[in-house]
mmCIF file of C-alpha atoms and ligand atoms in Angstrom:
data_model
loop_
_atom_site.group_PDB
_atom_site.id
_atom_site.type_symbol
_atom_site.label_atom_id
_atom_site.label_comp_id
_atom_site.label_asym_id
_atom_site.label_seq_id
_atom_site.Cartn_x
_atom_site.Cartn_y
_atom_site.Cartn_z
ATOM 1 C CA MET A 121 0.000 0.000 0.000
ATOM 2 C CA LYS A 122 1.304 3.409 -0.916
ATOM 3 C CA TYR A 123 -0.688 5.205 1.767
ATOM 4 C CA LYS A 124 -0.858 3.964 5.327
ATOM 5 C CA ARG A 125 -3.057 6.688 6.774
ATOM 6 C CA ILE A 126 -5.742 8.304 4.665
ATOM 7 C CA LEU A 127 -8.386 10.935 5.219
ATOM 8 C CA LEU A 128 -11.413 10.204 3.082
ATOM 9 C CA LYS A 129 -13.860 13.036 2.420
ATOM 10 C CA LEU A 130 -17.336 11.947 1.352
ATOM 11 C CA SER A 131 -20.001 14.397 0.317
ATOM 12 C CA GLY A 132 -23.314 14.334 2.097
ATOM 13 C CA GLU A 133 -25.138 15.076 -1.105
ATOM 14 C CA ALA A 134 -23.886 11.865 -2.749
ATOM 15 C CA LEU A 135 -25.565 9.875 0.045
ATOM 16 C CA MET A 136 -28.939 10.808 -1.421
ATOM 17 C CA GLY A 137 -28.373 8.559 -4.423
ATOM 18 C CA ASN A 138 -31.749 8.349 -6.169
ATOM 19 C CA LYS A 139 -33.017 11.331 -4.148
ATOM 20 C CA GLN A 140 -36.054 9.499 -2.731
ATOM 21 C CA SER A 141 -34.804 10.111 0.793
ATOM 22 C CA ASN A 142 -31.894 11.827 2.494
ATOM 23 C CA ILE A 143 -29.935 8.629 2.831
ATOM 24 C CA ASP A 144 -29.938 5.956 0.159
ATOM 25 C CA PRO A 145 -29.092 2.595 1.767
ATOM 26 C CA ALA A 146 -27.560 1.366 -1.493
ATOM 27 C CA VAL A 147 -25.049 4.241 -1.516
ATOM 28 C CA LEU A 148 -24.260 3.706 2.141
ATOM 29 C CA GLU A 149 -23.688 0.010 1.493
ATOM 30 C CA GLN A 150 -21.464 0.729 -1.479
ATOM 31 C CA TYR A 151 -19.358 3.169 0.579
ATOM 32 C CA CYS A 152 -18.926 0.551 3.300
ATOM 33 C CA ALA A 153 -17.912 -2.195 0.889
ATOM 34 C CA GLU A 154 -15.219 0.071 -0.567
ATOM 35 C CA ILE A 155 -14.008 1.188 2.843
ATOM 36 C CA ALA A 156 -13.825 -2.406 4.091
ATOM 37 C CA THR A 157 -11.317 -3.267 1.362
ATOM 38 C CA LEU A 158 -8.913 -0.657 2.757
ATOM 39 C CA VAL A 159 -9.245 -1.811 6.340
ATOM 40 C CA GLU A 160 -8.523 -5.368 5.201
ATOM 41 C CA LYS A 161 -5.201 -4.102 3.862
ATOM 42 C CA LYS A 162 -4.470 -2.436 7.217
ATOM 43 C CA VAL A 163 -4.801 1.085 5.872
ATOM 44 C CA GLN A 164 -5.622 3.509 8.679
ATOM 45 C CA LEU A 165 -8.690 5.468 7.749
ATOM 46 C CA ALA A 166 -10.256 8.705 8.975
ATOM 47 C CA ILE A 167 -13.470 9.898 7.355
ATOM 48 C CA VAL A 168 -15.195 13.269 7.109
ATOM 49 C CA ILE A 169 -18.698 13.213 5.726
ATOM 50 C CA GLY A 170 -20.634 16.297 4.626
ATOM 51 C CA GLY A 171 -24.204 17.227 5.423
ATOM 52 C CA GLY A 172 -25.455 18.711 2.171
ATOM 53 C CA ASN A 173 -28.147 16.032 1.758
ATOM 54 C CA ILE A 174 -29.832 17.303 4.917
ATOM 55 C CA PHE A 175 -28.902 20.934 5.483
ATOM 56 C CA ARG A 176 -26.350 23.517 4.370
ATOM 57 C CA GLY A 177 -25.690 26.740 6.233
ATOM 58 C CA GLY A 178 -26.056 28.646 2.981
ATOM 59 C CA GLN A 179 -29.751 27.689 2.819
ATOM 60 C CA ALA A 180 -30.507 29.330 6.163
ATOM 61 C CA GLU A 181 -31.114 32.919 5.155
ATOM 62 C CA ALA A 182 -33.685 32.027 2.489
ATOM 63 C CA LEU A 183 -35.600 30.245 5.248
ATOM 64 C CA GLY A 184 -35.453 33.245 7.554
ATOM 65 C CA ILE A 185 -32.911 31.491 9.767
ATOM 66 C CA ASP A 186 -29.814 33.259 11.049
ATOM 67 C CA ARG A 187 -26.692 32.266 9.062
ATOM 68 C CA VAL A 188 -24.633 31.183 12.049
ATOM 69 C CA GLN A 189 -27.538 29.164 13.398
ATOM 70 C CA GLY A 190 -27.817 27.596 9.937
ATOM 71 C CA ASP A 191 -24.165 26.603 9.990
ATOM 72 C CA TYR A 192 -24.661 24.831 13.316
ATOM 73 C CA MET A 193 -27.674 23.092 11.788
ATOM 74 C CA GLY A 194 -25.400 22.018 8.928
ATOM 75 C CA MET A 195 -22.861 20.668 11.406
ATOM 76 C CA LEU A 196 -25.571 18.659 13.151
ATOM 77 C CA ALA A 197 -26.615 17.316 9.748
ATOM 78 C CA THR A 198 -23.120 15.902 9.298
ATOM 79 C CA VAL A 199 -23.496 14.071 12.611
ATOM 80 C CA ILE A 200 -26.658 12.383 11.332
ATOM 81 C CA ASN A 201 -24.758 11.168 8.263
ATOM 82 C CA ALA A 202 -21.767 10.180 10.372
ATOM 83 C CA MET A 203 -23.999 8.096 12.657
ATOM 84 C CA ALA A 204 -25.591 6.378 9.667
ATOM 85 C CA LEU A 205 -22.162 5.634 8.238
ATOM 86 C CA GLN A 206 -20.888 4.367 11.578
ATOM 87 C CA SER A 207 -23.786 1.996 11.918
ATOM 88 C CA ALA A 208 -23.380 0.711 8.362
ATOM 89 C CA LEU A 209 -19.637 0.165 8.860
ATOM 90 C CA GLU A 210 -20.268 -1.753 12.060
ATOM 91 C CA LYS A 211 -22.636 -4.045 10.178
ATOM 92 C CA HIS A 212 -19.597 -4.951 8.088
ATOM 93 C CA GLY A 213 -17.811 -5.949 11.271
ATOM 94 C CA LEU A 214 -15.538 -2.896 11.214
ATOM 95 C CA TYR A 215 -14.447 -1.050 14.342
ATOM 96 C CA THR A 216 -15.285 2.622 14.362
ATOM 97 C CA ARG A 217 -15.221 5.695 16.550
ATOM 98 C CA LEU A 218 -17.227 8.832 15.963
ATOM 99 C CA MET A 219 -15.578 12.034 17.157
ATOM 100 C CA ALA A 220 -17.333 15.345 16.882
ATOM 101 C CA GLY A 221 -16.339 18.980 16.827
ATOM 102 C CA ILE A 222 -19.391 19.788 18.969
ATOM 103 C CA LYS A 223 -19.829 17.981 22.277
ATOM 104 C CA MET A 224 -22.560 15.348 22.136
ATOM 105 C CA GLU A 225 -21.517 12.870 24.754
ATOM 106 C CA GLN A 226 -24.450 10.500 24.351
ATOM 107 C CA VAL A 227 -23.650 9.765 20.726
ATOM 108 C CA CYS A 228 -19.976 10.499 20.120
ATOM 109 C CA GLU A 229 -16.620 11.309 21.611
ATOM 110 C CA PRO A 230 -15.302 14.855 21.593
ATOM 111 C CA PHE A 231 -12.467 15.394 19.131
ATOM 112 C CA ILE A 232 -9.175 14.955 20.957
ATOM 113 C CA ARG A 233 -6.271 14.807 18.550
ATOM 114 C CA ARG A 234 -4.094 12.350 20.427
ATOM 115 C CA ARG A 235 -7.032 10.071 21.040
ATOM 116 C CA ALA A 236 -7.972 10.163 17.363
ATOM 117 C CA ILE A 237 -4.443 9.105 16.423
ATOM 118 C CA ARG A 238 -4.574 6.301 18.979
ATOM 119 C CA HIS A 239 -7.829 4.999 17.482
ATOM 120 C CA LEU A 240 -6.230 5.011 14.036
ATOM 121 C CA GLU A 241 -3.178 3.151 15.308
ATOM 122 C CA LYS A 242 -5.495 0.497 16.726
ATOM 123 C CA GLY A 243 -7.105 0.063 13.325
ATOM 124 C CA ARG A 244 -10.384 1.787 14.138
ATOM 125 C CA ILE A 245 -12.031 3.895 11.494
ATOM 126 C CA VAL A 246 -12.388 7.391 12.905
ATOM 127 C CA ILE A 247 -15.317 9.410 11.610
ATOM 128 C CA PHE A 248 -15.170 13.140 12.257
ATOM 129 C CA GLY A 249 -18.638 14.609 12.668
ATOM 130 C CA ALA A 250 -19.926 18.160 13.246
ATOM 131 C CA GLY A 251 -17.192 19.737 11.153
ATOM 132 C CA ILE A 252 -14.576 21.633 13.074
ATOM 133 C CA GLY A 253 -17.306 22.950 15.349
ATOM 134 C CA ASN A 254 -17.237 26.506 14.004
ATOM 135 C CA PRO A 255 -19.619 28.306 11.655
ATOM 136 C CA TYR A 256 -18.405 29.666 8.301
ATOM 137 C CA PHE A 257 -16.381 26.555 7.594
ATOM 138 C CA THR A 258 -17.159 23.541 5.440
ATOM 139 C CA THR A 259 -16.573 19.849 5.691
ATOM 140 C CA ASP A 260 -13.828 20.232 3.075
ATOM 141 C CA SER A 261 -11.974 22.510 5.506
ATOM 142 C CA THR A 262 -12.660 19.965 8.212
ATOM 143 C CA ALA A 263 -11.131 17.263 6.024
ATOM 144 C CA SER A 264 -7.958 19.299 5.411
ATOM 145 C CA LEU A 265 -7.563 20.364 9.012
ATOM 146 C CA ARG A 266 -8.197 16.946 10.550
ATOM 147 C CA ALA A 267 -5.928 15.292 7.973
ATOM 148 C CA ILE A 268 -3.091 17.585 9.039
ATOM 149 C CA GLU A 269 -3.849 17.054 12.722
ATOM 150 C CA VAL A 270 -3.826 13.254 12.530
ATOM 151 C CA GLN A 271 -0.912 13.251 10.067
ATOM 152 C CA ALA A 272 -2.742 11.588 7.212
ATOM 153 C CA GLU A 273 -0.612 11.297 4.073
ATOM 154 C CA VAL A 274 -3.346 12.293 1.657
ATOM 155 C CA VAL A 275 -6.884 13.658 1.434
ATOM 156 C CA LEU A 276 -9.067 11.582 -0.874
ATOM 157 C CA LYS A 277 -12.032 13.533 -2.068
ATOM 158 C CA GLY A 278 -14.698 11.107 -3.260
ATOM 159 C CA THR A 279 -17.052 12.600 -5.820
ATOM 160 C CA ARG A 280 -19.279 11.362 -8.636
ATOM 161 C CA VAL A 281 -16.773 12.577 -11.238
ATOM 162 C CA ASP A 282 -13.525 10.671 -11.780
ATOM 163 C CA GLY A 283 -11.209 13.633 -11.308
ATOM 164 C CA VAL A 284 -10.640 17.283 -12.103
ATOM 165 C CA TYR A 285 -11.485 18.433 -15.628
ATOM 166 C CA THR A 286 -10.725 21.531 -17.684
ATOM 167 C CA LYS A 287 -14.453 22.310 -17.414
ATOM 168 C CA ASP A 288 -17.567 20.633 -16.054
ATOM 169 C CA PRO A 289 -17.613 17.202 -17.763
ATOM 170 C CA GLU A 290 -21.325 16.778 -17.014
ATOM 171 C CA LYS A 291 -22.047 19.837 -19.182
ATOM 172 C CA PHE A 292 -19.213 19.873 -21.718
ATOM 173 C CA PRO A 293 -18.369 16.622 -23.534
ATOM 174 C CA ASP A 294 -15.030 18.064 -24.723
ATOM 175 C CA ALA A 295 -13.775 18.588 -21.153
ATOM 176 C CA VAL A 296 -10.355 17.012 -20.563
ATOM 177 C CA LYS A 297 -9.279 15.335 -17.336
ATOM 178 C CA TYR A 298 -6.078 16.277 -15.521
ATOM 179 C CA LYS A 299 -4.039 13.350 -14.221
ATOM 180 C CA THR A 300 -1.961 15.590 -11.994
ATOM 181 C CA LEU A 301 -1.966 19.243 -11.071
ATOM 182 C CA SER A 302 0.149 21.432 -8.858
ATOM 183 C CA PHE A 303 -1.608 23.506 -6.230
ATOM 184 C CA GLN A 304 -0.481 26.606 -8.075
ATOM 185 C CA GLU A 305 -1.959 25.439 -11.401
ATOM 186 C CA ALA A 306 -5.235 24.478 -9.768
ATOM 187 C CA TYR A 307 -5.391 27.898 -8.151
ATOM 188 C CA GLU A 308 -4.508 29.837 -11.302
ATOM 189 C CA LYS A 309 -7.004 27.884 -13.386
ATOM 190 C CA ASN A 310 -9.678 28.468 -10.757
ATOM 191 C CA LEU A 311 -10.585 24.770 -10.726
ATOM 192 C CA ASN A 312 -12.593 24.839 -7.484
ATOM 193 C CA ILE A 313 -11.323 21.559 -6.110
ATOM 194 C CA MET A 314 -12.214 22.541 -2.570
ATOM 195 C CA ASP A 315 -13.128 25.857 -1.003
ATOM 196 C CA MET A 316 -10.177 28.231 -0.594
ATOM 197 C CA THR A 317 -9.699 27.625 3.128
ATOM 198 C CA ALA A 318 -9.523 23.872 2.641
ATOM 199 C CA PHE A 319 -7.338 24.172 -0.437
ATOM 200 C CA THR A 320 -4.858 26.580 1.179
ATOM 201 C CA LEU A 321 -4.525 24.405 4.270
ATOM 202 C CA CYS A 322 -3.475 21.480 2.077
ATOM 203 C CA GLN A 323 -1.138 23.603 -0.030
ATOM 204 C CA GLU A 324 0.639 25.193 2.920
ATOM 205 C CA ASN A 325 1.103 21.855 4.633
ATOM 206 C CA ASN A 326 2.152 19.882 1.542
ATOM 207 C CA LEU A 327 -0.802 17.590 1.920
ATOM 208 C CA PRO A 328 -1.750 16.071 -1.450
ATOM 209 C CA ILE A 329 -5.384 15.797 -2.524
ATOM 210 C CA ILE A 330 -6.746 13.131 -4.844
ATOM 211 C CA VAL A 331 -10.141 13.770 -6.415
ATOM 212 C CA PHE A 332 -11.685 10.487 -7.540
ATOM 213 C CA ASP A 333 -14.933 8.744 -8.363
ATOM 214 C CA MET A 334 -16.241 7.026 -5.254
ATOM 215 C CA ASN A 335 -18.991 5.270 -7.216
ATOM 216 C CA THR A 336 -16.639 3.067 -9.231
ATOM 217 C CA LYS A 337 -16.016 -0.234 -7.530
ATOM 218 C CA GLY A 338 -12.413 -0.843 -6.522
ATOM 219 C CA ASN A 339 -11.311 2.744 -7.097
ATOM 220 C CA LEU A 340 -10.577 3.522 -3.460
ATOM 221 C CA LEU A 341 -8.283 0.517 -3.086
ATOM 222 C CA LYS A 342 -6.574 1.332 -6.370
ATOM 223 C CA ILE A 343 -5.713 4.792 -5.107
ATOM 224 C CA ALA A 344 -4.489 3.527 -1.747
ATOM 225 C CA ARG A 345 -2.144 1.243 -3.679
ATOM 226 C CA GLY A 346 -0.795 4.270 -5.538
ATOM 227 C CA GLU A 347 -2.250 3.255 -8.899
ATOM 228 C CA GLU A 348 -3.397 5.928 -11.270
ATOM 229 C CA ALA A 349 -7.011 6.986 -10.792
ATOM 230 C CA GLY A 350 -8.607 10.392 -10.415
ATOM 231 C CA THR A 351 -6.568 13.590 -10.270
ATOM 232 C CA LEU A 352 -3.648 14.135 -7.914
ATOM 233 C CA ILE A 353 -3.062 17.698 -6.713
ATOM 234 C CA SER A 354 0.291 18.104 -4.999
HETATM 235 N N1 LIG B 128 -20.410 23.486 8.567
HETATM 236 C C1 LIG B 128 -19.864 24.488 9.382
HETATM 237 N N2 LIG B 128 -18.611 24.303 9.921
HETATM 238 C C2 LIG B 128 -17.868 23.191 9.680
HETATM 239 C C3 LIG B 128 -18.406 22.187 8.815
HETATM 240 C C4 LIG B 128 -19.670 22.361 8.293
HETATM 241 O O1 LIG B 128 -20.491 25.515 9.600
HETATM 242 O O2 LIG B 128 -16.751 23.077 10.195
HETATM 243 C C5 LIG B 128 -21.792 23.619 8.062
HETATM 244 C C6 LIG B 128 -21.925 24.514 6.827
HETATM 245 O O3 LIG B 128 -23.084 25.282 7.001
HETATM 246 C C7 LIG B 128 -22.139 23.528 5.687
HETATM 247 C C8 LIG B 128 -22.871 22.389 6.368
HETATM 248 O O4 LIG B 128 -22.283 22.338 7.680
HETATM 249 O O5 LIG B 128 -22.910 24.102 4.672
HETATM 250 C C9 LIG B 128 -22.805 21.041 5.688
HETATM 251 O O6 LIG B 128 -21.512 20.701 5.269
HETATM 252 P P1 LIG B 128 -21.031 20.750 3.713
HETATM 253 O O7 LIG B 128 -21.830 21.744 2.969
HETATM 254 O O8 LIG B 128 -19.566 20.935 3.707
HETATM 255 O O9 LIG B 128 -21.445 19.312 3.256
HETATM 256 P P2 LIG B 128 -21.339 18.630 1.774
HETATM 257 O O10 LIG B 128 -21.618 19.702 0.772
HETATM 258 O O11 LIG B 128 -19.942 18.093 1.653
HETATM 259 O O12 LIG B 128 -22.375 17.561 1.806
#
């Protein structure tokens, strides 16, 4: 395995799958099956999952809700997804710990960096819920920050597209995929890989990002092995 400790960022929105409900059990199951293949190979795995399928802070104002309040609602939404993911992973016989940026003692541990690292060393999957616990941030920023804190070697950003393209491949058939990019190139070309805070954190700490398609079976393991898939930004 090329990577021994990985931070995997999953979007909340992707959990919706067919959009009949907030959480599509088929998507959840597929995520778990992929994740299990990494654990089998003794890869240490931390996961950040978004909350966009339930609530985003940006929606608050249109609903007459205060923005900061909305961001906290968004953070709680990520905990709901994290709990669903935890339960699904446990069904696969995997050991997990849920650590949250907001204290919720009945359902998860508070985030304590050293404890998170200890869990990883013991082979437990650590899921980081509730973002970093502060409004005006995103789960992408959470992924970058937590990856740095637990000394992950790479951030894997699972999406429904198999990498970074010159333009939106879902709209433009002539879009071309990048195999690799430097942080500088990605910035200059305005490629929107992550929000600026998340992106800058990775750049300044030399933490590579791989954008890849989480829906293709076997992709996650391929990347952990160091095989070519998705787009590497370093
Ligand atoms: N959020 C926040 N601080 C954090 C992480 C998340 O305020 O550290 C809020 C923010 O409002 C965001 C929402 O939680 O819109 C859901 O997360 P995100 O939009 O990143 O989820 P995704 O789009 O990846 O599903």
